[in-house]
Amino acid sequence: MIAVFDGHNDVLTSGDPELIAGGRPGGHLDLPRMRAGGLRGAIFAVFAPSEGFGWEPVPRADGVLEIARSPEVPLGTAAAYATRAAGRLFALERAGAVRIARVIEDLDEALGGGPPAAVLHLEGAEAIDPQLESLELWYAAGLRSLGPVWSRSNAFGHGVPFAFPSSPDTGPGLTDAGRALVRRCAEIGIAVDLSHLNEAGFWDVARAEPGPLIASHSAAHALCRASRNLTDGQLDAIGASGGLVGIVFACSFLREDFAEDPDTPLSLIVRHAAYVAERIGVEHVAFGSDFDGTTIPAELGDAAGMPKLLAALGEAGFGSREIEAIAWGNWRRVLSAWWR
Ligand SMILES: [Zn+2]
């Protein structure tokens, strides 16, 4: 079975650790389904939701579909939430269900049959104080990946709001605190994730050259003109930096029409993977499912469906070494560059 490393899930937002470890009804991911799908490693996001945020897209006067902008989350609220959600991952490790990855060898070991490697990720850095003092505590606990913003503003920058059709160029980029955060992450070995940044913020990070650029759960803007997707110019920068795109499985970011329709073919994930591979090379393509954070193609179903996706990549002409790189090797290479 081909080992898979997946770059983004939101199971900690909803999940009871006992049910994640033992199996749970519904949702996309738990340990039994990780085993069935060959998932030997994954990035587990800690995400503090905005109060009263609704997902329903509303047409603007100009016809652009827009999901209402999320209110900011104060530091205290986010820190309290994030420590609880991260606690769920530590509870999973205590129960022997996962091993939290702190060095790249932890990923290698997960291939040997131990518990899957779990990378602790902050999706939006609201829980970190702008002076970055609490970043040390999070690093010591095991934080190895961080997105400065979710799709809202915070002390570090401005996330890209969800809109279609829309460019990701939606406003100003990183603040001074955001630039300092990216620099500090590069110094201590926390991978920086660009998936929810707007375009100005993306270029702010790219110019700082902190490490190989990562968009952990995004797709190609050329195939779906959602603000959350990556333009060809952004893809080129990711390729030139040696980074990667974790292709997201979210139906609305894959489809030409932005519909959140589970009746979306699995082949559309393959199309985005092929587009990115053709443009910047297969060594920059990986997976970033967004399991338990979005609507994914019913044909894939959940984490147990990964072998179907790997088979579809094969049918589309990817060779077995290329599939192994997409499924595991590319994430390993890029994380090891950040964690050095
Ligand atoms: Zn996300």
PDB file of C-alpha atoms in Angstrom, residues 4-270:
ATOM      1  CA  VAL A   4       0.183   8.928   2.178  1.00  0.00           C
ATOM      2  CA  PHE A   5       1.051  12.151   3.994  1.00  0.00           C
ATOM      3  CA  ASP A   6      -1.843  14.577   3.983  1.00  0.00           C
ATOM      4  CA  GLY A   7      -1.190  18.275   4.433  1.00  0.00           C
ATOM      5  CA  HIS A   8      -4.361  19.498   6.125  1.00  0.00           C
ATOM      6  CA  ASN A   9      -7.246  18.223   8.232  1.00  0.00           C
ATOM      7  CA  ASP A  10      -9.614  19.891  10.685  1.00  0.00           C
ATOM      8  CA  VAL A  11     -10.567  16.858  12.751  1.00  0.00           C
ATOM      9  CA  LEU A  12      -9.373  18.539  15.975  1.00  0.00           C
ATOM     10  CA  THR A  13     -12.039  21.236  15.565  1.00  0.00           C
ATOM     11  CA  SER A  14     -14.879  18.799  16.075  1.00  0.00           C
ATOM     12  CA  GLY A  15     -13.279  15.640  17.271  1.00  0.00           C
ATOM     13  CA  ASP A  16     -13.470  13.822  20.553  1.00  0.00           C
ATOM     14  CA  PRO A  17     -10.036  12.140  20.857  1.00  0.00           C
ATOM     15  CA  GLU A  18     -11.590   8.812  21.851  1.00  0.00           C
ATOM     16  CA  LEU A  19     -13.749   8.772  18.758  1.00  0.00           C
ATOM     17  CA  ILE A  20     -10.880   9.897  16.505  1.00  0.00           C
ATOM     18  CA  ALA A  21      -8.764   7.056  17.872  1.00  0.00           C
ATOM     19  CA  GLY A  22     -11.442   4.370  17.855  1.00  0.00           C
ATOM     20  CA  GLY A  23     -13.598   5.358  14.895  1.00  0.00           C
ATOM     21  CA  ARG A  24     -16.570   7.656  14.663  1.00  0.00           C
ATOM     22  CA  PRO A  25     -19.719   7.946  12.609  1.00  0.00           C
ATOM     23  CA  GLY A  26     -19.608  10.523   9.814  1.00  0.00           C
ATOM     24  CA  GLY A  27     -16.849  12.989   9.124  1.00  0.00           C
ATOM     25  CA  HIS A  28     -13.818  12.148   7.040  1.00  0.00           C
ATOM     26  CA  LEU A  29     -11.011  11.085   9.311  1.00  0.00           C
ATOM     27  CA  ASP A  30     -10.296   8.825  12.255  1.00  0.00           C
ATOM     28  CA  LEU A  31      -7.561   6.294  12.971  1.00  0.00           C
ATOM     29  CA  PRO A  32      -9.330   3.270  11.447  1.00  0.00           C
ATOM     30  CA  ARG A  33      -9.961   5.227   8.237  1.00  0.00           C
ATOM     31  CA  MET A  34      -6.389   6.564   8.202  1.00  0.00           C
ATOM     32  CA  ARG A  35      -5.152   2.969   8.318  1.00  0.00           C
ATOM     33  CA  ALA A  36      -7.557   1.906   5.575  1.00  0.00           C
ATOM     34  CA  GLY A  37      -6.418   4.774   3.356  1.00  0.00           C
ATOM     35  CA  GLY A  38      -2.681   4.306   3.928  1.00  0.00           C
ATOM     36  CA  LEU A  39      -2.350   7.651   5.755  1.00  0.00           C
ATOM     37  CA  ARG A  40       0.892   7.335   7.696  1.00  0.00           C
ATOM     38  CA  GLY A  41       1.199  11.038   8.395  1.00  0.00           C
ATOM     39  CA  ALA A  42      -0.933  14.167   8.424  1.00  0.00           C
ATOM     40  CA  ILE A  43      -0.965  17.810   9.414  1.00  0.00           C
ATOM     41  CA  PHE A  44      -3.583  18.425  12.115  1.00  0.00           C
ATOM     42  CA  ALA A  45      -4.844  22.002  12.149  1.00  0.00           C
ATOM     43  CA  VAL A  46      -5.848  23.944  15.229  1.00  0.00           C
ATOM     44  CA  PHE A  47      -8.329  26.546  14.066  1.00  0.00           C
ATOM     45  CA  ALA A  48     -10.257  28.981  16.278  1.00  0.00           C
ATOM     46  CA  PRO A  49     -13.588  29.684  14.559  1.00  0.00           C
ATOM     47  CA  SER A  50     -15.019  33.200  14.324  1.00  0.00           C
ATOM     48  CA  GLU A  51     -18.152  33.759  16.332  1.00  0.00           C
ATOM     49  CA  GLY A  52     -21.304  33.682  14.216  1.00  0.00           C
ATOM     50  CA  PHE A  53     -19.516  33.001  10.919  1.00  0.00           C
ATOM     51  CA  GLY A  54     -21.762  31.562   8.189  1.00  0.00           C
ATOM     52  CA  TRP A  55     -20.531  29.660   5.134  1.00  0.00           C
ATOM     53  CA  GLU A  56     -23.395  30.556   2.801  1.00  0.00           C
ATOM     54  CA  PRO A  57     -22.138  32.383  -0.325  1.00  0.00           C
ATOM     55  CA  VAL A  58     -24.153  35.523  -1.125  1.00  0.00           C
ATOM     56  CA  PRO A  59     -24.112  37.213  -4.563  1.00  0.00           C
ATOM     57  CA  ARG A  60     -22.855  40.810  -4.519  1.00  0.00           C
ATOM     58  CA  ALA A  61     -24.412  43.477  -6.753  1.00  0.00           C
ATOM     59  CA  ASP A  62     -21.744  42.713  -9.404  1.00  0.00           C
ATOM     60  CA  GLY A  63     -22.623  38.997  -9.359  1.00  0.00           C
ATOM     61  CA  VAL A  64     -19.495  37.857  -7.517  1.00  0.00           C
ATOM     62  CA  LEU A  65     -20.311  35.207  -4.906  1.00  0.00           C
ATOM     63  CA  GLU A  66     -18.925  36.104  -1.528  1.00  0.00           C
ATOM     64  CA  ILE A  67     -18.947  34.443   1.857  1.00  0.00           C
ATOM     65  CA  ALA A  68     -19.349  37.063   4.577  1.00  0.00           C
ATOM     66  CA  ARG A  69     -16.038  38.252   6.020  1.00  0.00           C
ATOM     67  CA  SER A  70     -15.218  36.705   9.375  1.00  0.00           C
ATOM     68  CA  PRO A  71     -14.871  38.814  12.464  1.00  0.00           C
ATOM     69  CA  GLU A  72     -11.426  38.837  14.061  1.00  0.00           C
ATOM     70  CA  VAL A  73     -10.824  36.561  17.055  1.00  0.00           C
ATOM     71  CA  PRO A  74      -9.184  38.202  20.098  1.00  0.00           C
ATOM     72  CA  LEU A  75      -5.911  36.756  21.427  1.00  0.00           C
ATOM     73  CA  GLY A  76      -7.440  35.541  24.694  1.00  0.00           C
ATOM     74  CA  THR A  77     -10.305  33.718  22.998  1.00  0.00           C
ATOM     75  CA  ALA A  78      -8.021  32.171  20.393  1.00  0.00           C
ATOM     76  CA  ALA A  79      -5.373  31.127  22.921  1.00  0.00           C
ATOM     77  CA  ALA A  80      -7.957  29.447  25.150  1.00  0.00           C
ATOM     78  CA  TYR A  81      -9.490  27.645  22.188  1.00  0.00           C
ATOM     79  CA  ALA A  82      -6.165  26.612  20.658  1.00  0.00           C
ATOM     80  CA  THR A  83      -4.753  25.139  23.864  1.00  0.00           C
ATOM     81  CA  ARG A  84      -7.891  22.989  24.204  1.00  0.00           C
ATOM     82  CA  ALA A  85      -7.867  21.839  20.566  1.00  0.00           C
ATOM     83  CA  ALA A  86      -4.126  21.089  20.656  1.00  0.00           C
ATOM     84  CA  GLY A  87      -4.779  19.183  23.886  1.00  0.00           C
ATOM     85  CA  ARG A  88      -6.922  16.779  21.857  1.00  0.00           C
ATOM     86  CA  LEU A  89      -3.903  15.906  19.709  1.00  0.00           C
ATOM     87  CA  PHE A  90      -1.735  15.329  22.795  1.00  0.00           C
ATOM     88  CA  ALA A  91      -4.497  13.107  24.205  1.00  0.00           C
ATOM     89  CA  LEU A  92      -4.385  11.111  20.969  1.00  0.00           C
ATOM     90  CA  GLU A  93      -0.643  10.713  21.352  1.00  0.00           C
ATOM     91  CA  ARG A  94      -0.997   9.628  24.978  1.00  0.00           C
ATOM     92  CA  ALA A  95      -3.481   6.964  23.856  1.00  0.00           C
ATOM     93  CA  GLY A  96      -0.918   5.679  21.345  1.00  0.00           C
ATOM     94  CA  ALA A  97      -3.049   6.628  18.349  1.00  0.00           C
ATOM     95  CA  VAL A  98      -0.543   9.070  16.774  1.00  0.00           C
ATOM     96  CA  ARG A  99       2.989  10.273  17.357  1.00  0.00           C
ATOM     97  CA  ILE A 100       3.506  14.025  17.197  1.00  0.00           C
ATOM     98  CA  ALA A 101       6.273  14.728  14.674  1.00  0.00           C
ATOM     99  CA  ARG A 102       8.992  17.120  15.860  1.00  0.00           C
ATOM    100  CA  VAL A 103      11.880  16.035  13.614  1.00  0.00           C
ATOM    101  CA  ILE A 104      11.861  14.608  10.113  1.00  0.00           C
ATOM    102  CA  GLU A 105      12.905  11.162  11.383  1.00  0.00           C
ATOM    103  CA  ASP A 106       9.499  10.951  13.081  1.00  0.00           C
ATOM    104  CA  LEU A 107       7.963  10.890   9.600  1.00  0.00           C
ATOM    105  CA  ASP A 108      10.355   8.161   8.484  1.00  0.00           C
ATOM    106  CA  GLU A 109       9.529   6.094  11.544  1.00  0.00           C
ATOM    107  CA  ALA A 110       5.809   6.307  10.847  1.00  0.00           C
ATOM    108  CA  LEU A 111       6.477   4.424   7.613  1.00  0.00           C
ATOM    109  CA  GLY A 112       7.807   1.533   9.643  1.00  0.00           C
ATOM    110  CA  GLY A 113       4.433   0.615  11.104  1.00  0.00           C
ATOM    111  CA  GLY A 114       4.246   2.643  14.328  1.00  0.00           C
ATOM    112  CA  PRO A 115       1.429   5.113  14.944  1.00  0.00           C
ATOM    113  CA  PRO A 116       0.911   7.707  12.192  1.00  0.00           C
ATOM    114  CA  ALA A 117       2.955  10.912  12.421  1.00  0.00           C
ATOM    115  CA  ALA A 118       0.864  13.948  13.374  1.00  0.00           C
ATOM    116  CA  VAL A 119       2.174  17.448  12.660  1.00  0.00           C
ATOM    117  CA  LEU A 120       0.677  20.123  14.912  1.00  0.00           C
ATOM    118  CA  HIS A 121      -0.377  23.174  12.878  1.00  0.00           C
ATOM    119  CA  LEU A 122      -1.911  26.534  13.801  1.00  0.00           C
ATOM    120  CA  GLU A 123      -4.313  27.686  11.085  1.00  0.00           C
ATOM    121  CA  GLY A 124      -4.226  31.405  11.786  1.00  0.00           C
ATOM    122  CA  ALA A 125      -1.827  32.670  14.475  1.00  0.00           C
ATOM    123  CA  GLU A 126      -4.416  34.496  16.610  1.00  0.00           C
ATOM    124  CA  ALA A 127      -3.352  32.396  19.613  1.00  0.00           C
ATOM    125  CA  ILE A 128       0.193  33.829  19.422  1.00  0.00           C
ATOM    126  CA  ASP A 129       0.887  37.234  20.973  1.00  0.00           C
ATOM    127  CA  PRO A 130       2.313  39.789  18.494  1.00  0.00           C
ATOM    128  CA  GLN A 131       5.540  39.943  20.552  1.00  0.00           C
ATOM    129  CA  LEU A 132       5.926  36.205  19.745  1.00  0.00           C
ATOM    130  CA  GLU A 133       6.706  35.197  23.335  1.00  0.00           C
ATOM    131  CA  SER A 134       4.109  32.400  23.354  1.00  0.00           C
ATOM    132  CA  LEU A 135       5.517  31.035  20.079  1.00  0.00           C
ATOM    133  CA  GLU A 136       8.320  29.479  22.129  1.00  0.00           C
ATOM    134  CA  LEU A 137       5.828  27.554  24.257  1.00  0.00           C
ATOM    135  CA  TRP A 138       4.006  26.287  21.189  1.00  0.00           C
ATOM    136  CA  TYR A 139       7.283  25.230  19.590  1.00  0.00           C
ATOM    137  CA  ALA A 140       8.319  23.423  22.766  1.00  0.00           C
ATOM    138  CA  ALA A 141       4.963  21.652  22.792  1.00  0.00           C
ATOM    139  CA  GLY A 142       5.464  20.438  19.222  1.00  0.00           C
ATOM    140  CA  LEU A 143       4.176  23.111  16.839  1.00  0.00           C
ATOM    141  CA  ARG A 144       5.936  22.589  13.499  1.00  0.00           C
ATOM    142  CA  SER A 145       3.637  24.338  11.009  1.00  0.00           C
ATOM    143  CA  LEU A 146       1.768  27.630  11.084  1.00  0.00           C
ATOM    144  CA  GLY A 147      -0.364  29.738   8.786  1.00  0.00           C
ATOM    145  CA  PRO A 148      -0.040  33.409   9.831  1.00  0.00           C
ATOM    146  CA  VAL A 149      -3.696  34.009   8.962  1.00  0.00           C
ATOM    147  CA  TRP A 150      -6.929  32.206   8.222  1.00  0.00           C
ATOM    148  CA  SER A 151      -9.346  33.931   5.796  1.00  0.00           C
ATOM    149  CA  ARG A 152      -9.700  36.961   8.060  1.00  0.00           C
ATOM    150  CA  SER A 153      -7.497  39.706   9.429  1.00  0.00           C
ATOM    151  CA  ASN A 154      -5.369  39.444  12.545  1.00  0.00           C
ATOM    152  CA  ALA A 155      -2.302  41.121  14.081  1.00  0.00           C
ATOM    153  CA  PHE A 156      -0.057  39.436  11.497  1.00  0.00           C
ATOM    154  CA  GLY A 157      -1.824  40.116   8.224  1.00  0.00           C
ATOM    155  CA  HIS A 158      -4.929  39.736   6.138  1.00  0.00           C
ATOM    156  CA  GLY A 159      -6.406  36.457   5.012  1.00  0.00           C
ATOM    157  CA  VAL A 160      -8.076  36.117   1.647  1.00  0.00           C
ATOM    158  CA  PRO A 161     -11.877  36.273   1.958  1.00  0.00           C
ATOM    159  CA  PHE A 162     -13.824  33.565   0.075  1.00  0.00           C
ATOM    160  CA  ALA A 163     -15.127  34.948  -3.220  1.00  0.00           C
ATOM    161  CA  PHE A 164     -15.843  33.688  -6.737  1.00  0.00           C
ATOM    162  CA  PRO A 165     -14.886  34.650  -9.309  1.00  0.00           C
ATOM    163  CA  SER A 166     -12.154  36.680  -7.683  1.00  0.00           C
ATOM    164  CA  SER A 167      -8.438  37.277  -7.745  1.00  0.00           C
ATOM    165  CA  PRO A 168      -6.585  36.473  -4.500  1.00  0.00           C
ATOM    166  CA  ASP A 169      -5.307  40.073  -4.594  1.00  0.00           C
ATOM    167  CA  THR A 170      -7.763  41.455  -2.040  1.00  0.00           C
ATOM    168  CA  GLY A 171      -5.868  43.969   0.051  1.00  0.00           C
ATOM    169  CA  PRO A 172      -2.715  44.680   2.050  1.00  0.00           C
ATOM    170  CA  GLY A 173      -0.317  41.901   3.026  1.00  0.00           C
ATOM    171  CA  LEU A 174       1.609  41.135   6.195  1.00  0.00           C
ATOM    172  CA  THR A 175       1.975  43.607   9.051  1.00  0.00           C
ATOM    173  CA  ASP A 176       5.377  44.235  10.673  1.00  0.00           C
ATOM    174  CA  ALA A 177       4.402  41.646  13.304  1.00  0.00           C
ATOM    175  CA  GLY A 178       3.561  39.219  10.473  1.00  0.00           C
ATOM    176  CA  ARG A 179       6.972  39.701   8.869  1.00  0.00           C
ATOM    177  CA  ALA A 180       8.643  39.120  12.244  1.00  0.00           C
ATOM    178  CA  LEU A 181       6.529  35.980  12.767  1.00  0.00           C
ATOM    179  CA  VAL A 182       7.604  34.502   9.424  1.00  0.00           C
ATOM    180  CA  ARG A 183      11.277  35.300  10.166  1.00  0.00           C
ATOM    181  CA  ARG A 184      11.069  33.747  13.624  1.00  0.00           C
ATOM    182  CA  CYS A 185       9.356  30.607  12.301  1.00  0.00           C
ATOM    183  CA  ALA A 186      12.154  30.192   9.760  1.00  0.00           C
ATOM    184  CA  GLU A 187      14.790  30.614  12.485  1.00  0.00           C
ATOM    185  CA  ILE A 188      13.378  28.078  14.928  1.00  0.00           C
ATOM    186  CA  GLY A 189      12.009  25.558  12.416  1.00  0.00           C
ATOM    187  CA  ILE A 190       8.254  26.009  12.040  1.00  0.00           C
ATOM    188  CA  ALA A 191       6.996  25.622   8.463  1.00  0.00           C
ATOM    189  CA  VAL A 192       5.001  28.624   7.204  1.00  0.00           C
ATOM    190  CA  ASP A 193       1.799  27.877   5.298  1.00  0.00           C
ATOM    191  CA  LEU A 194       0.432  30.367   2.756  1.00  0.00           C
ATOM    192  CA  SER A 195      -2.927  28.788   1.948  1.00  0.00           C
ATOM    193  CA  HIS A 196      -5.204  31.431   3.500  1.00  0.00           C
ATOM    194  CA  LEU A 197      -3.048  34.502   2.800  1.00  0.00           C
ATOM    195  CA  ASN A 198      -4.141  37.037   0.231  1.00  0.00           C
ATOM    196  CA  GLU A 199      -1.829  37.664  -2.705  1.00  0.00           C
ATOM    197  CA  ALA A 200       0.037  40.636  -1.191  1.00  0.00           C
ATOM    198  CA  GLY A 201       0.784  38.566   1.916  1.00  0.00           C
ATOM    199  CA  PHE A 202       1.923  35.666  -0.255  1.00  0.00           C
ATOM    200  CA  TRP A 203       4.478  37.922  -1.996  1.00  0.00           C
ATOM    201  CA  ASP A 204       5.600  39.413   1.324  1.00  0.00           C
ATOM    202  CA  VAL A 205       6.522  35.892   2.461  1.00  0.00           C
ATOM    203  CA  ALA A 206       8.029  34.937  -0.910  1.00  0.00           C
ATOM    204  CA  ARG A 207      10.291  38.019  -0.888  1.00  0.00           C
ATOM    205  CA  ALA A 208      11.584  37.130   2.593  1.00  0.00           C
ATOM    206  CA  GLU A 209      12.717  33.713   1.254  1.00  0.00           C
ATOM    207  CA  PRO A 210      12.134  31.980   4.594  1.00  0.00           C
ATOM    208  CA  GLY A 211      12.138  28.475   3.063  1.00  0.00           C
ATOM    209  CA  PRO A 212      10.359  26.467   0.355  1.00  0.00           C
ATOM    210  CA  LEU A 213       6.911  28.034  -0.104  1.00  0.00           C
ATOM    211  CA  ILE A 214       4.006  25.879   1.067  1.00  0.00           C
ATOM    212  CA  ALA A 215       0.335  26.197   0.202  1.00  0.00           C
ATOM    213  CA  SER A 216      -0.928  23.271   2.271  1.00  0.00           C
ATOM    214  CA  HIS A 217      -4.503  23.102   0.957  1.00  0.00           C
ATOM    215  CA  SER A 218      -5.145  25.054  -2.238  1.00  0.00           C
ATOM    216  CA  ALA A 219      -5.887  24.486  -5.917  1.00  0.00           C
ATOM    217  CA  ALA A 220      -5.217  26.122  -9.296  1.00  0.00           C
ATOM    218  CA  HIS A 221      -6.896  29.468 -10.018  1.00  0.00           C
ATOM    219  CA  ALA A 222      -6.674  28.766 -13.753  1.00  0.00           C
ATOM    220  CA  LEU A 223      -9.177  25.895 -13.288  1.00  0.00           C
ATOM    221  CA  CYS A 224     -11.385  27.445 -10.586  1.00  0.00           C
ATOM    222  CA  ARG A 225     -11.350  31.209 -10.167  1.00  0.00           C
ATOM    223  CA  ALA A 226     -11.871  31.202  -6.397  1.00  0.00           C
ATOM    224  CA  SER A 227      -9.977  33.802  -4.363  1.00  0.00           C
ATOM    225  CA  ARG A 228      -8.493  30.962  -2.256  1.00  0.00           C
ATOM    226  CA  ASN A 229      -6.768  29.379  -5.253  1.00  0.00           C
ATOM    227  CA  LEU A 230      -3.255  30.024  -6.576  1.00  0.00           C
ATOM    228  CA  THR A 231      -2.588  32.052  -9.722  1.00  0.00           C
ATOM    229  CA  ASP A 232      -0.046  30.824 -12.245  1.00  0.00           C
ATOM    230  CA  GLY A 233       2.399  33.449 -10.950  1.00  0.00           C
ATOM    231  CA  GLN A 234       2.036  32.133  -7.410  1.00  0.00           C
ATOM    232  CA  LEU A 235       2.498  28.558  -8.635  1.00  0.00           C
ATOM    233  CA  ASP A 236       5.687  29.594 -10.430  1.00  0.00           C
ATOM    234  CA  ALA A 237       7.044  31.164  -7.228  1.00  0.00           C
ATOM    235  CA  ILE A 238       6.242  28.012  -5.252  1.00  0.00           C
ATOM    236  CA  GLY A 239       8.056  25.915  -7.847  1.00  0.00           C
ATOM    237  CA  ALA A 240      11.083  28.224  -7.955  1.00  0.00           C
ATOM    238  CA  SER A 241      11.390  28.088  -4.154  1.00  0.00           C
ATOM    239  CA  GLY A 242      11.377  24.271  -4.103  1.00  0.00           C
ATOM    240  CA  GLY A 243       8.041  24.259  -2.263  1.00  0.00           C
ATOM    241  CA  LEU A 244       4.740  22.505  -2.824  1.00  0.00           C
ATOM    242  CA  VAL A 245       1.003  22.799  -3.267  1.00  0.00           C
ATOM    243  CA  GLY A 246      -1.104  20.383  -1.235  1.00  0.00           C
ATOM    244  CA  ILE A 247      -4.013  19.924  -3.630  1.00  0.00           C
ATOM    245  CA  VAL A 248      -7.199  20.546  -1.659  1.00  0.00           C
ATOM    246  CA  PHE A 249     -10.189  18.208  -2.067  1.00  0.00           C
ATOM    247  CA  ALA A 250     -12.792  20.950  -1.429  1.00  0.00           C
ATOM    248  CA  CYS A 251     -15.433  20.668  -4.162  1.00  0.00           C
ATOM    249  CA  SER A 252     -15.949  24.433  -4.356  1.00  0.00           C
ATOM    250  CA  PHE A 253     -12.226  25.110  -4.997  1.00  0.00           C
ATOM    251  CA  LEU A 254     -11.989  22.363  -7.625  1.00  0.00           C
ATOM    252  CA  ARG A 255     -15.056  23.032  -9.750  1.00  0.00           C
ATOM    253  CA  GLU A 256     -15.359  25.676 -12.440  1.00  0.00           C
ATOM    254  CA  ASP A 257     -18.616  26.895 -10.850  1.00  0.00           C
ATOM    255  CA  PHE A 258     -17.549  27.087  -7.140  1.00  0.00           C
ATOM    256  CA  ALA A 259     -20.527  24.866  -6.149  1.00  0.00           C
ATOM    257  CA  GLU A 260     -20.169  23.039  -2.848  1.00  0.00           C
ATOM    258  CA  ASP A 261     -21.506  19.910  -4.516  1.00  0.00           C
ATOM    259  CA  PRO A 262     -20.397  16.474  -3.257  1.00  0.00           C
ATOM    260  CA  ASP A 263     -21.355  15.107  -6.665  1.00  0.00           C
ATOM    261  CA  THR A 264     -17.974  16.317  -7.931  1.00  0.00           C
ATOM    262  CA  PRO A 265     -15.807  13.735  -9.677  1.00  0.00           C
ATOM    263  CA  LEU A 266     -12.577  12.544  -8.111  1.00  0.00           C
ATOM    264  CA  SER A 267     -10.979  13.200 -11.495  1.00  0.00           C
ATOM    265  CA  LEU A 268     -11.157  16.934 -10.776  1.00  0.00           C
ATOM    266  CA  ILE A 269      -8.572  16.523  -7.983  1.00  0.00           C
ATOM    267  CA  VAL A 270      -6.399  14.751 -10.558  1.00  0.00           C
TER     268      VAL A 270
END
